[in-house]
Amino acid sequence: MRRKYTKYLYIAGVLLVIGNLLGSCVVFLQVNDTTHFYLVNPMSYIISQKDTLCYKKRTENTADIDGTGFFQRPTIFFHSTYCDKILDDSTACAIESAARLHPQTHINLLYTSPVELKTWNHLLSILVKLPNFHMTGIHVESYADGTEFEKFWKSVVVYNKVVDYKLVAEYIKFLTLHKFGGTVLDKDVIVNKCLDELGENWVIREGESMLGTDAIAMSRSDFNRNFTAMVLRSFSQQIMKGNINVSVAITNSFKNLCPGTDFTETYTRCHGYDIYDGKQFHPIDHSERQQFLQSGSYNKKAHAHRLWDVEVPGKMIPYKTLYAEIAQTFCPWVFSKLNNEY
Ligand SMILES: *[C@@H]1O[C@H](CO)[C@@H](O)[C@H](O)[C@H]1NC(C)=O
Ligand SMILES: *[C@@H]1O[C@H](CO)[C@@H](O)[C@H](O)[C@H]1NC(C)=O
């Protein structure tokens, strides 16, 4: 009897050691000739993560982004500012659709979460097979370094003035545009048409007289640096006042640099900018998002569909829904992985 117990104890001990080893090393991904690897912090299971702790901490995977030439161009950026996951399933679909429709463009996912087994998304293992997809870990607190917003941003992050991951994403989005230029898409925007035909500099109209921030494109230029600086200044003031509306920040900045712009009239271009209707990017509004879970066809005229925060039951995308039609068409790998693995 006693011998048997000892044996079980022994086996349990061995299993524990193996489990710890597995949980505390490296995630390896072999893609074609390249091995991608991500370090996993063995202490991460012991130290519980606060929601925004990752904004202050550097990890093994944090990139040293030096200089404005860090990212190869042309580029489309996605920003994921969670601390407890690298990305949502819907963002994986957004990335695949952007990568497929823009094979010559670098698709960059900037993420803030530490890389751990529990923050990893199994869909990443198929995304890294897309040759133009890159993921870069960024350190939120130092992301404004080298810009006029460095001091402000550091103090905001340090004193937890911005605790909402969505707001952090908005601020970082404009810092990315300010530093590197390029196209930014919100992480739930599934592209349905190549965006190149829209030109190099564009913003989208939100309602009748405002601009939105779910999709923006700008080349690197002095004018655009001024534009994004103005948005960031306005956004910073809003943060200090606790009255945050990024749509107001971008709209006022644009009107300031392009006086007399009336978004309701036929738009005369200012500094090479085009203004497109927001419906081009979200033909289905947030309030109608349940439509994604009903049968239907996607809007063939739109450049994208924004999925908003529509919740799918379980992890699968229900067949014969609009969501499934969009996913099967624009992110077939993600769709089949999601719907065959659960
Ligand atoms: C950018 O702003 C600076 C300083 O306000 C100004 O001198 C410069 O002319 C602006 N450049 C463009 C292209 O708008
Ligand atoms: C931002 O302000 C505009 C104009 O005042 C308003 O229509 C919009 O609903 C506001 N957005 C948010 C998220 O509060």
XYZ file of C-alpha atoms and ligand atoms in Angstrom, residues 221-224 226 257 271, ligand 1:
21
model
C 5.106 64.480 -44.515
C 5.590 67.645 -42.502
C 1.960 68.491 -42.911
C 0.896 65.108 -41.577
C 1.659 68.716 -37.825
C -5.373 72.898 -40.784
C -3.225 68.888 -48.664
C 4.217 72.518 -39.557
O 4.221 73.314 -38.389
C 5.325 74.158 -38.289
C 5.319 74.795 -36.910
O 4.037 75.144 -36.512
C 5.256 75.194 -39.417
O 6.337 76.087 -39.348
C 5.275 74.450 -40.748
O 5.103 75.367 -41.811
C 4.186 73.416 -40.801
N 4.386 72.607 -41.989
C 3.402 72.270 -42.814
C 3.788 71.560 -44.043
O 2.238 72.549 -42.586
